[in-house]
Short mmCIF file of C-alpha atoms (C1' of nucleotides) in Angstrom, two decimals:
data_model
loop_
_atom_site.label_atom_id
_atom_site.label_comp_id
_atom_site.label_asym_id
_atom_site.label_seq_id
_atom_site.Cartn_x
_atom_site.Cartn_y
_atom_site.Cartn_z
CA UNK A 4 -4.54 33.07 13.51
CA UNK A 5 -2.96 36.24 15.47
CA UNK A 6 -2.82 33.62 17.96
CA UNK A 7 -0.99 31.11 16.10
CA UNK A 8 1.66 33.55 15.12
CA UNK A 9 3.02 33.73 17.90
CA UNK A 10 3.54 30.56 19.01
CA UNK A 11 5.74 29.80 15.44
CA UNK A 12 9.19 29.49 14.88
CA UNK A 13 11.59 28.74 12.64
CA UNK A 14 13.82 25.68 12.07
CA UNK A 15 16.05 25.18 8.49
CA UNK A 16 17.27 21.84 7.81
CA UNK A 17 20.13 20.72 4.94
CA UNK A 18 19.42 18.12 2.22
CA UNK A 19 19.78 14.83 3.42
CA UNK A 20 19.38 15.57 6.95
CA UNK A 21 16.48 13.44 9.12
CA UNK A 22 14.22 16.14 11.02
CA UNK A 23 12.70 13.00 13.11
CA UNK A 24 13.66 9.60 13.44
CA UNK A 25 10.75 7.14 14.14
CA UNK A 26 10.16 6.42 17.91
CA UNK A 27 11.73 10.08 18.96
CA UNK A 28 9.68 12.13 21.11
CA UNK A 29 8.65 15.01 19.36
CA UNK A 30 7.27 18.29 21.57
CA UNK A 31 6.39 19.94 18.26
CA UNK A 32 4.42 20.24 15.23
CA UNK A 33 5.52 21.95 12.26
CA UNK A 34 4.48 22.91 8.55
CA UNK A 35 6.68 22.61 5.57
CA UNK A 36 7.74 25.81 4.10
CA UNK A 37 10.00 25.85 1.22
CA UNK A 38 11.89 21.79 -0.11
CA UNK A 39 10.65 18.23 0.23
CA UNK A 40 10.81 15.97 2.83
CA UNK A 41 10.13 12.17 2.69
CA UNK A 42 8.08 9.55 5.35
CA UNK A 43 9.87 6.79 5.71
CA UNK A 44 9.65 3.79 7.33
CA UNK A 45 12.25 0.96 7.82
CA UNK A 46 12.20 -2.88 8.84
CA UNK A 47 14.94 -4.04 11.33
CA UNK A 48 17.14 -5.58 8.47
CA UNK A 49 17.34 -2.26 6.47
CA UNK A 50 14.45 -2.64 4.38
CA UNK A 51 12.91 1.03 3.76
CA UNK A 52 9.43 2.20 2.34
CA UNK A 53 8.41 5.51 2.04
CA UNK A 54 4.74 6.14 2.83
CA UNK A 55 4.66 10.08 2.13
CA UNK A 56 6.28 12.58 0.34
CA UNK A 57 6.08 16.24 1.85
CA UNK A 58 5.53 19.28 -0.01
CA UNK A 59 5.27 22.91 1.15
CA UNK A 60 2.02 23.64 3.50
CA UNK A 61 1.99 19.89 4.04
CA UNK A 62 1.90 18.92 7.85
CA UNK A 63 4.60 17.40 10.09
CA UNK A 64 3.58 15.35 13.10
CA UNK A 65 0.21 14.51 15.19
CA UNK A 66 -1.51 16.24 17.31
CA UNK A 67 -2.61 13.72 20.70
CA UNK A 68 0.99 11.53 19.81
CA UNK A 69 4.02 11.59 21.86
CA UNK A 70 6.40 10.17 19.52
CA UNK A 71 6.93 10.46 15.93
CA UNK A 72 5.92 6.70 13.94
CA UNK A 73 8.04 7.36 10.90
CA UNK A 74 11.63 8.92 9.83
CA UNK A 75 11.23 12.43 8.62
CA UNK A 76 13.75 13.24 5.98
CA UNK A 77 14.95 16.72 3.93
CA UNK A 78 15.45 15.74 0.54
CA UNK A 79 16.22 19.27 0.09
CA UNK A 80 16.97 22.42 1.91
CA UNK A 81 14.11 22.82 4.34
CA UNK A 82 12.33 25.54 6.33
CA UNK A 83 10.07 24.42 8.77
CA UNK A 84 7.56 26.69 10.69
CA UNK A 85 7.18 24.97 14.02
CA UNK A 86 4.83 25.11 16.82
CA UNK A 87 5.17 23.70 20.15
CA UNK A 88 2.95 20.63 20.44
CA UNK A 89 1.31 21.66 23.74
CA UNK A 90 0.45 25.26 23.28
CA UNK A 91 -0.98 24.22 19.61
CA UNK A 92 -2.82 21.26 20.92
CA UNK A 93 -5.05 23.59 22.70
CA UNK A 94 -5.44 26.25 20.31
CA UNK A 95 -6.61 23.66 18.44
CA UNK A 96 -9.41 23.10 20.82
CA UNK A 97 -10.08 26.80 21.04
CA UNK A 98 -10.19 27.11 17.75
CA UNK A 99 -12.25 24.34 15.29
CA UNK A 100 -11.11 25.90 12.24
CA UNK A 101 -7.71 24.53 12.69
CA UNK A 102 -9.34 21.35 12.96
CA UNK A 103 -11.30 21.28 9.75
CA UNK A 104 -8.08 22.41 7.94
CA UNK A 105 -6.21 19.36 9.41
CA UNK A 106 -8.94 17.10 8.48
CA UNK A 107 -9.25 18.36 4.78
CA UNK A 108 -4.97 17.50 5.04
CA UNK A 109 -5.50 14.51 6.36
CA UNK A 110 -8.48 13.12 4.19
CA UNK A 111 -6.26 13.94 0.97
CA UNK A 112 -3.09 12.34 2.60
CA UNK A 113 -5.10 9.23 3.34
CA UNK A 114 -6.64 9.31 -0.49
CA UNK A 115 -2.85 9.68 -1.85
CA UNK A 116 -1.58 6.82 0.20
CA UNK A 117 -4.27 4.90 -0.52
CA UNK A 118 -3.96 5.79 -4.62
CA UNK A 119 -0.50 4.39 -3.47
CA UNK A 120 -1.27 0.99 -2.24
CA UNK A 121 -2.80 0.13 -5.57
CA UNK A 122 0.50 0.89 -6.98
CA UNK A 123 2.59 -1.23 -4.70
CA UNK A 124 0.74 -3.85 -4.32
CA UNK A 125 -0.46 -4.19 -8.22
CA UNK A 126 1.79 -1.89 -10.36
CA UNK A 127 4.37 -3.67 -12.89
CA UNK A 128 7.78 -1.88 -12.50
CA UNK A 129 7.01 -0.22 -15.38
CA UNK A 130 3.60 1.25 -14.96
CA UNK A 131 5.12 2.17 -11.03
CA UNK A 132 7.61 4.35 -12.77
CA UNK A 133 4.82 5.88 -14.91
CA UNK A 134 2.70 6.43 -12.52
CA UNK A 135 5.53 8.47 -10.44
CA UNK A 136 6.05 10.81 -13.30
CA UNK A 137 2.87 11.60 -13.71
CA UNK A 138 2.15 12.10 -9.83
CA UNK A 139 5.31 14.69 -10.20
CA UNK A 140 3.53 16.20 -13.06
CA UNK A 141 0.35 16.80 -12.01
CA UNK A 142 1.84 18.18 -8.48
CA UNK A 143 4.48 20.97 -10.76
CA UNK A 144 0.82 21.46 -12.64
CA UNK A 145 -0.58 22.57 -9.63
CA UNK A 146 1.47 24.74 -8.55
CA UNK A 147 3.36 26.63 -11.14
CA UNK A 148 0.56 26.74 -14.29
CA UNK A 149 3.13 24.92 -16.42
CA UNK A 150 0.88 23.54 -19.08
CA UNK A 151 1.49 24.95 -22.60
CA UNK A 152 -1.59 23.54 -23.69
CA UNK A 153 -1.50 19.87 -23.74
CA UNK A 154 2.11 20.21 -25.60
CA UNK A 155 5.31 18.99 -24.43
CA UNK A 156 5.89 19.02 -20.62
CA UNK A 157 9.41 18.49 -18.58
CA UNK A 158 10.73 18.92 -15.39
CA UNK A 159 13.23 18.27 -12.81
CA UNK A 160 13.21 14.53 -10.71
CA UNK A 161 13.29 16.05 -7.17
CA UNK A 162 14.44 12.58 -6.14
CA UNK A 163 17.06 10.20 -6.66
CA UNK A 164 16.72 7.03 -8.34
CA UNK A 165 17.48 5.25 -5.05
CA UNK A 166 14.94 7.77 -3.49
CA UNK A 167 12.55 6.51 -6.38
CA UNK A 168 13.37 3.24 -5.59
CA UNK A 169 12.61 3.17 -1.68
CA UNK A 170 9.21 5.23 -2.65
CA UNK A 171 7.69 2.62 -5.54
CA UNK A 172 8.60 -0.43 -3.91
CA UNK A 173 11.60 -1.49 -6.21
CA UNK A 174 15.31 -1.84 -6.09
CA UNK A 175 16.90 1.05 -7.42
CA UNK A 176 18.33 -0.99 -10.25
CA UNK A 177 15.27 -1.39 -11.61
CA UNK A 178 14.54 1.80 -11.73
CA UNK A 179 17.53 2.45 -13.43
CA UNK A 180 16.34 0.12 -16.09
CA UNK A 181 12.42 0.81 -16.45
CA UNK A 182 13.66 4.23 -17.04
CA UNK A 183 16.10 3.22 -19.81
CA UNK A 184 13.42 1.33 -20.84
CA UNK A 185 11.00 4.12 -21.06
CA UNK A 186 13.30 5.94 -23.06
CA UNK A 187 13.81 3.39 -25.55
CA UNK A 188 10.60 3.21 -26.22
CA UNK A 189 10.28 7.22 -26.86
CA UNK A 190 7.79 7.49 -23.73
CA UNK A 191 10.22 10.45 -21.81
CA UNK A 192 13.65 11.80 -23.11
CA UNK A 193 16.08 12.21 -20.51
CA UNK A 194 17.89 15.63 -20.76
CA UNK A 195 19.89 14.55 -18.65
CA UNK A 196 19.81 12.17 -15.90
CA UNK A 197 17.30 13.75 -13.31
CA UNK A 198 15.53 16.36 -16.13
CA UNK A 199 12.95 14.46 -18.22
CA UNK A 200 10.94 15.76 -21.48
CA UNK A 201 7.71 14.29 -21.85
CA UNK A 202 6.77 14.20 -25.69
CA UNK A 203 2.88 12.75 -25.04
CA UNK A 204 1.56 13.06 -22.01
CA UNK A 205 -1.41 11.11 -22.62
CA UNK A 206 0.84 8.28 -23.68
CA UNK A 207 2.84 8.16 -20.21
CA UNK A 208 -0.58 7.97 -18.73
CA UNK A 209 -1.45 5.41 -20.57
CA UNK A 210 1.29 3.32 -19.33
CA UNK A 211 0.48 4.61 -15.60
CA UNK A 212 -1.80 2.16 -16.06
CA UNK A 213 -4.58 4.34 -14.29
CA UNK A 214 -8.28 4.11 -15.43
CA UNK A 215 -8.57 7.97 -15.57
CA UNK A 216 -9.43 9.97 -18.41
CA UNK A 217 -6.03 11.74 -19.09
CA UNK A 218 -7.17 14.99 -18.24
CA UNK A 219 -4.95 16.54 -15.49
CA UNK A 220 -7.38 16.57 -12.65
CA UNK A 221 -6.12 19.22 -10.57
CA UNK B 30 -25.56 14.41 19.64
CA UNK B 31 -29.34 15.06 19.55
CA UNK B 32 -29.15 16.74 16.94
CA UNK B 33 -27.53 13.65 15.10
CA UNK B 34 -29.89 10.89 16.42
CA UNK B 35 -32.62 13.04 14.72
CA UNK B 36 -30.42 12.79 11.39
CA UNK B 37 -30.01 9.27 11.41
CA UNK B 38 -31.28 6.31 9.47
CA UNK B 39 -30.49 2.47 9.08
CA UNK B 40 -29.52 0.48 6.13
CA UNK B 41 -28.77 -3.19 6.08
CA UNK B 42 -26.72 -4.94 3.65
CA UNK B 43 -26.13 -8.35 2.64
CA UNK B 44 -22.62 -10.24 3.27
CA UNK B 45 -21.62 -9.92 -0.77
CA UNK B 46 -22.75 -7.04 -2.02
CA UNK B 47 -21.84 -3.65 -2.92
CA UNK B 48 -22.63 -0.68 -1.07
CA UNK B 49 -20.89 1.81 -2.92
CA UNK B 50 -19.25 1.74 -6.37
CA UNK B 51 -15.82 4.17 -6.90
CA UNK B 52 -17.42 6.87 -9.03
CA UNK B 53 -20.86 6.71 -7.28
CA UNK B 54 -22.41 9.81 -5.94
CA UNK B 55 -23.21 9.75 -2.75
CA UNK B 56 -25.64 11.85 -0.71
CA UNK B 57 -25.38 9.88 2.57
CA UNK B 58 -22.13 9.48 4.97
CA UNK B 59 -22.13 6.59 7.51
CA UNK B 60 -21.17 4.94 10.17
CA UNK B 61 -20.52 0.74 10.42
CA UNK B 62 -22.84 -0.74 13.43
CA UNK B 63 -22.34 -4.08 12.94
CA UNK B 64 -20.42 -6.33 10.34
CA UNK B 65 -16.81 -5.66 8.44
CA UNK B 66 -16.88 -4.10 4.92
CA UNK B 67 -13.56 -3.51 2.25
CA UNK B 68 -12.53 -0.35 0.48
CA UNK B 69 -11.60 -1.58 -2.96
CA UNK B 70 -9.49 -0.34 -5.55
CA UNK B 71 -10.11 -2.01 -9.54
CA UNK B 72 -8.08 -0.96 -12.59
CA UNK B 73 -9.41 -1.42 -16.27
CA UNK B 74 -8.07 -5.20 -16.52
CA UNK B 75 -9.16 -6.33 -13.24
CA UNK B 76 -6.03 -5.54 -10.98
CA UNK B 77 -7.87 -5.14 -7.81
CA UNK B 78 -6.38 -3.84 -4.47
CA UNK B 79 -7.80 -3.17 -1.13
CA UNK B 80 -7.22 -0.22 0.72
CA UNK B 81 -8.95 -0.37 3.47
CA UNK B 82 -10.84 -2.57 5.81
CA UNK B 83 -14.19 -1.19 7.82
CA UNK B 84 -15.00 -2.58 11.09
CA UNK B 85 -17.59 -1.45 13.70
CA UNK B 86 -17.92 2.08 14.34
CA UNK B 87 -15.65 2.78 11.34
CA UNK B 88 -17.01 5.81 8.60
CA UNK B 89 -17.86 5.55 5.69
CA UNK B 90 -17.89 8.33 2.65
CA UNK B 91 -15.87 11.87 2.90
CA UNK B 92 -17.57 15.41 4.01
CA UNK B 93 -17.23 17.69 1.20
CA UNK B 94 -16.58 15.28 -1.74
CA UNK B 95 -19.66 14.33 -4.39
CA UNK B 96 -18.50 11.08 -5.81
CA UNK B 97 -17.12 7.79 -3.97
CA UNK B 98 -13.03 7.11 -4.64
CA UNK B 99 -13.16 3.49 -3.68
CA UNK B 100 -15.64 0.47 -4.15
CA UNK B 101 -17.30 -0.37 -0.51
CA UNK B 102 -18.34 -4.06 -0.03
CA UNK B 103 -19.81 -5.86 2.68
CA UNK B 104 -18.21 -9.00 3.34
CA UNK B 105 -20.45 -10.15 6.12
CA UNK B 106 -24.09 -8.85 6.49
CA UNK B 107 -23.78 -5.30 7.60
CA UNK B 108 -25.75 -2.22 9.30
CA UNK B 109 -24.90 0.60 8.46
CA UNK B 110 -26.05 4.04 10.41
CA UNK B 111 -26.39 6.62 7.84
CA UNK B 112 -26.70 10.44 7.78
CA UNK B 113 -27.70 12.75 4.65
CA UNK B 114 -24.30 14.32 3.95
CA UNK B 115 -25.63 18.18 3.91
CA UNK B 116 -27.32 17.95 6.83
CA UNK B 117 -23.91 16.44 8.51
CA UNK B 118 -21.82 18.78 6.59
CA UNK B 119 -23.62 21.65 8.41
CA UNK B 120 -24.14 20.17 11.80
CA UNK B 121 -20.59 19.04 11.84
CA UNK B 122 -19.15 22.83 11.15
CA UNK B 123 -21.58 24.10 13.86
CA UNK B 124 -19.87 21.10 16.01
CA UNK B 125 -16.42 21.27 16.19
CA UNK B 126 -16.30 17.75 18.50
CA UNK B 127 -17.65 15.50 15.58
CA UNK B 128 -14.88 17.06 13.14
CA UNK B 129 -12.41 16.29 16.08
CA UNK B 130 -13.21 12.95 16.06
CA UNK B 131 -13.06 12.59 12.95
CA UNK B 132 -9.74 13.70 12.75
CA UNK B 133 -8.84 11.09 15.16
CA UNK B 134 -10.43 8.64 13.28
CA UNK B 135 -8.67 9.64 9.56
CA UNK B 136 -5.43 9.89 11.28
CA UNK B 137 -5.68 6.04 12.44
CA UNK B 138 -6.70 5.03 9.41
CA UNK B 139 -3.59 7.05 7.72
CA UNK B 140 -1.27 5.40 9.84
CA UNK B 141 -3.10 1.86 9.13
CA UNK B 142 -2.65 2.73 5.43
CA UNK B 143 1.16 3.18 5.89
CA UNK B 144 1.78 0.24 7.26
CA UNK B 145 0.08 -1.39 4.42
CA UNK B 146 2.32 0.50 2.63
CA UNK B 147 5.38 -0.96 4.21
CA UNK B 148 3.60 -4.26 3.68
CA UNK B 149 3.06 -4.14 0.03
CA UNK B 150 5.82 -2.63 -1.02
CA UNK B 151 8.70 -4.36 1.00
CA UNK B 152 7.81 -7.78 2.21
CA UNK B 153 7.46 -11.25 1.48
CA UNK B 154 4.18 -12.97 0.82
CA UNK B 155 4.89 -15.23 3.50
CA UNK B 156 5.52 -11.81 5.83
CA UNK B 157 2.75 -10.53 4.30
CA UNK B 158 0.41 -13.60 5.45
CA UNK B 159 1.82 -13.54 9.05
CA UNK B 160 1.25 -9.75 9.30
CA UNK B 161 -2.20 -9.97 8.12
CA UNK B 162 -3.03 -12.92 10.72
CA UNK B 163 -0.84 -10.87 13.31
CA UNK B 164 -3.56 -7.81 12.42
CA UNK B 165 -6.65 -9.85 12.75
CA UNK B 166 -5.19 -11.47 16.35
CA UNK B 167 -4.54 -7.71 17.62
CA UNK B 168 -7.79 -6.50 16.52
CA UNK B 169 -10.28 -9.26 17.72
CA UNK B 170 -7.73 -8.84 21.58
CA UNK B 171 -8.78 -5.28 21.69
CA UNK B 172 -12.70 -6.33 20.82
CA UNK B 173 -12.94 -9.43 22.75
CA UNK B 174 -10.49 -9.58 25.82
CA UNK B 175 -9.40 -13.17 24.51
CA UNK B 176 -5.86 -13.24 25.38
CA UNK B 177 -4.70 -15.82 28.10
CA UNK B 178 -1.46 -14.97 29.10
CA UNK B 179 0.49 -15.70 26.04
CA UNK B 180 -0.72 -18.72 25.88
CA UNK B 181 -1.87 -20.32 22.28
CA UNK B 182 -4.83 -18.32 20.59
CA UNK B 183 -7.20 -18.89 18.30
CA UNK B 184 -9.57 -17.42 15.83
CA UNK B 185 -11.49 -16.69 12.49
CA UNK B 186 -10.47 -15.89 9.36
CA UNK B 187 -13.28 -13.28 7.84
CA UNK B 188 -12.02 -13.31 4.52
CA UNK B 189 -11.78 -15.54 1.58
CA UNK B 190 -8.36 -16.39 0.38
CA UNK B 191 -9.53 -14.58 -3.01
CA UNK B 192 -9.76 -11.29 -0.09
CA UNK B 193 -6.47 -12.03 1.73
CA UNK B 194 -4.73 -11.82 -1.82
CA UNK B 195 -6.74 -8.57 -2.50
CA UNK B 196 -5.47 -6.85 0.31
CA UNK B 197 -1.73 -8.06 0.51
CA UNK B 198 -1.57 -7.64 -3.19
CA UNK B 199 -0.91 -11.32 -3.88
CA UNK B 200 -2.40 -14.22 -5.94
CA UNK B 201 -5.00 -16.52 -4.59
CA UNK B 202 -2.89 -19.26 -5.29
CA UNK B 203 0.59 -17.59 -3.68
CA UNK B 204 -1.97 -17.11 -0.36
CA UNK B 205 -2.95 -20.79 -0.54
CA UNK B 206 0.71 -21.70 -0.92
CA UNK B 207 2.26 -19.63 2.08
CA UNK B 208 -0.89 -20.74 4.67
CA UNK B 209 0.61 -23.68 4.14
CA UNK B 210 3.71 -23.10 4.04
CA UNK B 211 3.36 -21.73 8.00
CA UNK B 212 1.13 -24.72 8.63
CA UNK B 213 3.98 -27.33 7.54
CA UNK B 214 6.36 -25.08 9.60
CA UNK B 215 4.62 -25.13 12.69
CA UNK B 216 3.78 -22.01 12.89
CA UNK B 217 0.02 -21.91 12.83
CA UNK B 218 -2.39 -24.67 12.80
CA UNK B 219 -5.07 -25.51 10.50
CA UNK B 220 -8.39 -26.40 12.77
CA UNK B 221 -10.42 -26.44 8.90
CA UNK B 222 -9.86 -23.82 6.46
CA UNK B 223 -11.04 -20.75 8.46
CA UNK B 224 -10.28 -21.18 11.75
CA UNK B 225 -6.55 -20.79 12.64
CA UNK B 226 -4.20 -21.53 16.23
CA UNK B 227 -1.47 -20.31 16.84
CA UNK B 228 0.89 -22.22 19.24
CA UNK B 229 3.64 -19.20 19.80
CA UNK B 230 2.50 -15.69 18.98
CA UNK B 231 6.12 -14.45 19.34
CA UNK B 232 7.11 -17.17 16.41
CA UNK B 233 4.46 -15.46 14.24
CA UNK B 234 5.30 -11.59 14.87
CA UNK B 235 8.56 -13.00 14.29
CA UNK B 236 7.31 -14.48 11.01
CA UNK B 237 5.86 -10.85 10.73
CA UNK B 238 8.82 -9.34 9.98
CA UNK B 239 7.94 -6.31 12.02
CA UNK B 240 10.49 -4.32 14.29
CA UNK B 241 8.08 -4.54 16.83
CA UNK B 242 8.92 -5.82 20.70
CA UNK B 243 5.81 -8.56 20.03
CA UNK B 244 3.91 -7.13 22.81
CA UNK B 245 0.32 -6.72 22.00
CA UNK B 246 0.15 -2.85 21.52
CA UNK B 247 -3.63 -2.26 21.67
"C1'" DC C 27 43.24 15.16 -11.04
"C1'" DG C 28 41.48 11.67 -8.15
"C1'" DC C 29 37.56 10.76 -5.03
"C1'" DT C 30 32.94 9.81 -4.04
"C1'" DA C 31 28.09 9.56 -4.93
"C1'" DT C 32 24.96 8.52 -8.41
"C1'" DA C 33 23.57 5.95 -12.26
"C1'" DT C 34 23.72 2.36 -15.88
"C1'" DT C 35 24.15 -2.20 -17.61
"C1'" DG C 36 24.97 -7.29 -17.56
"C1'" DA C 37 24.49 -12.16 -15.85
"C1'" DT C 38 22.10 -14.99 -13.04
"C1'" DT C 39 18.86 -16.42 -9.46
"C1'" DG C 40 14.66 -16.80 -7.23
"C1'" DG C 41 10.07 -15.55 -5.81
"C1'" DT C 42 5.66 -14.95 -7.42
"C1'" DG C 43 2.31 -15.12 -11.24
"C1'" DT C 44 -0.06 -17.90 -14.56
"C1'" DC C 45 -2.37 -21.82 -16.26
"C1'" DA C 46 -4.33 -26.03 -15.11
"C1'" DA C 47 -5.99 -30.00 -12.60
"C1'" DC C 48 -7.88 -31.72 -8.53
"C1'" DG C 49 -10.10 -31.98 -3.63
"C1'" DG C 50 -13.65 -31.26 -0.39
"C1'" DG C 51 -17.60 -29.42 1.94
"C1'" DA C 52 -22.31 -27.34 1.66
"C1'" DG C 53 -26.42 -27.01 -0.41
"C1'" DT C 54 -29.88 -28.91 -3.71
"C1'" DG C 55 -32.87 -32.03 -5.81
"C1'" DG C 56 -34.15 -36.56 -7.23
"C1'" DC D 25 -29.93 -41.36 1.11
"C1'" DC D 26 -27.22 -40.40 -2.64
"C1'" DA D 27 -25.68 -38.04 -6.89
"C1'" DC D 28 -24.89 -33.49 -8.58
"C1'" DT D 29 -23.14 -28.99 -8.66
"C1'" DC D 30 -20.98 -24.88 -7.08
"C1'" DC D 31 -17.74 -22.50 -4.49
"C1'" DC D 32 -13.65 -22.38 -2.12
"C1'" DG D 33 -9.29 -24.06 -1.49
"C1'" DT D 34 -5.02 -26.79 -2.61
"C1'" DT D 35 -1.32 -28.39 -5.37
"C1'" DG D 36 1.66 -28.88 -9.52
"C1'" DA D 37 4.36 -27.36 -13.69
"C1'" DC D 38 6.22 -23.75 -15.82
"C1'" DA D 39 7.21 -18.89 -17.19
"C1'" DC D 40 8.59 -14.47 -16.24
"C1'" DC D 41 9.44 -10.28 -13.79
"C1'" DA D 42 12.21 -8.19 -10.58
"C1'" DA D 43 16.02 -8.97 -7.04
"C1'" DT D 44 20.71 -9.88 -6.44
"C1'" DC D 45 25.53 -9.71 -7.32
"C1'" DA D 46 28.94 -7.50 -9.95
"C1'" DA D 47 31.27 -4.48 -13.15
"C1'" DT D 48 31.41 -0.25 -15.38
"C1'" DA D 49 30.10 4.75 -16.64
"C1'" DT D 50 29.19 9.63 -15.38
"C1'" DA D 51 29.03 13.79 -12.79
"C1'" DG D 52 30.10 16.76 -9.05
"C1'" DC D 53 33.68 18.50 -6.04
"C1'" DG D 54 37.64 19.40 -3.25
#
DNA sequence: CGCTATATTGATTGGTGTCAACGGGAGTGG
DNA sequence: CCACTCCCGTTGACACCAATCAATATAGCG
């Protein structure tokens, strides 16, 4: 870990910036400190899909792989603790801990993507929309205990609703209107536009459209 | 190794059934020998997605986690090598290669889940059915040195249309409709129902949608 | 105060889902 | 050998959800 230490350093990045663009070489690894970054992945005629979202602790880049496979974006202010690739690479072999860690990361990446595929390829725009708000949820729940006990919840939308959009599959129109439509029907209150109330959380679940029990598995 | 040989048991299955249901607890991990199994996906009405697709010397089940996330079914007959989980647990922290490997292994899979992602979330279901055939062609050239020299290649389908709408989150019907659809175009042919040629594999990565140089990237 | 990015809403189109009927091959049994 | 049935696949008619094109708010910011 001493070891590790010294090999880090420190890179900031502004909102909006991209930290990698898909196909760049990349001679370093790095770990999210503080802000959000996005995966991304586009098609030739502009078409984009997210495929990860990036949270503090969460892990940039792959060990054994010259060049990056997907756009790395800041959807906020970013700090980054980097390590060179090469140095790491065999600390990594010195060291299996590092290892297991990385796998434990990458099983639960692979589970969330996975939990994602169901939504994109069998979600309603609706129940997509749900289903992101209660993702959001249960990842504030985890970190900052948040819960007044199973009362009213709300929070801010870290993204935007074209950021929404790219992430669930949609066009950012219909975002727009699900979320209107959500309102309407007294499922979230909008504060204002990106800060959303949530009178019944068990009722937003219930239009996530998952088969779980409601409890906030965290 | 040794030490895992002495672990080891077999377990056949039949094409059709279940080896796993989502929820299940598991006491074994594995490893595919022969056949191709799906990781499934099923919400309370039926929505069903895969999310993953298991071929030979694939694994099967997660170190450190009780119950089963997904449904695992074999679509052909299947043998599966199989290992009591604690056992492996403990022989795989006093053996940092298997965890490497493993590592390896999750991170392909993560990337193969992403590009599902961009799949199922941004393209047509005629892109959709070109990828998918464009998947099966690159997998069976990297088992089976078939290519010959660009020329036309053919092969089989392993999956029921009901299975090709699983995974690319379609209807069975909208699958039936776009096979077609490439067939009346030109760009495959129809030798019966299962076994497809296709006369210009740039035509169909082109068909693909994908950014790719249509080189066959194994 | 305008300027720009973000968001909402409307009108219309189109792709895919749904419901339904039909085709065709493989296996089964008379 | 031929009907029968089942499963898989195809095709058609129609409906509907979400995309597209377009106009209009709203908020932040120099």
């Amino acid at each position: 870990m001493e070891e590790l230490d010294a090999l880090k350093f420190y890179r900031t990045v502004e909102a909006g910036q991209t930290i990698v663009w898909s196909g760049d070489e990349m001679d370093f690894v790095a770990s999210i400190v503080t802000g959000i970054a996005t995966l991304s992945q586009t098609m030739e005629d502009g078409r984009t899909q997210m495929v990860g979202l990036l949270l503090p602790s969460d892990f940039v880049g792959r060990p054994g792989r010259r060049a990056a496979a997907y756009d790395v974006t800041a959807t906020t202010d970013i700090v980054l603790c980097c390590f060179r690739k090469r140095p790491f690479e065999e600390l990594m072999i010195r060291t299996p801990h590092i290892g297991q860690r990385l796998l434990e990361m990458t099983l639960d990446e692979l589970d969330a993507a996975r939990e994602w595929m169901l939504l994109l390829g069998r979600k309603t725009a609706r129940e997509k929309i749900a289903t992101l708000l209660a993702i959001i949820i249960r990842r504030d729940a985890s970190l900052q205990q948040k819960l007044r006990g199973g009362g009213t919840l709300e929070f801010d939308l870290p993204l935007t609703r074209e950021a929404m959009a790219d992430y669930l599959g949609l066009t950012l129109e219909t975002v727009s209107r699900q979320v209107s439509a959500l309102k309407r029907d007294g499922v979230i209150e909008l504060v204002s536009k990106r800060h959303i109330v949530i009178p019944d959380l068990a009722r937003l679940l219930e239009e996530a459209g998952d088969d779980s029990d409601g409890g906030l598995p965290i």
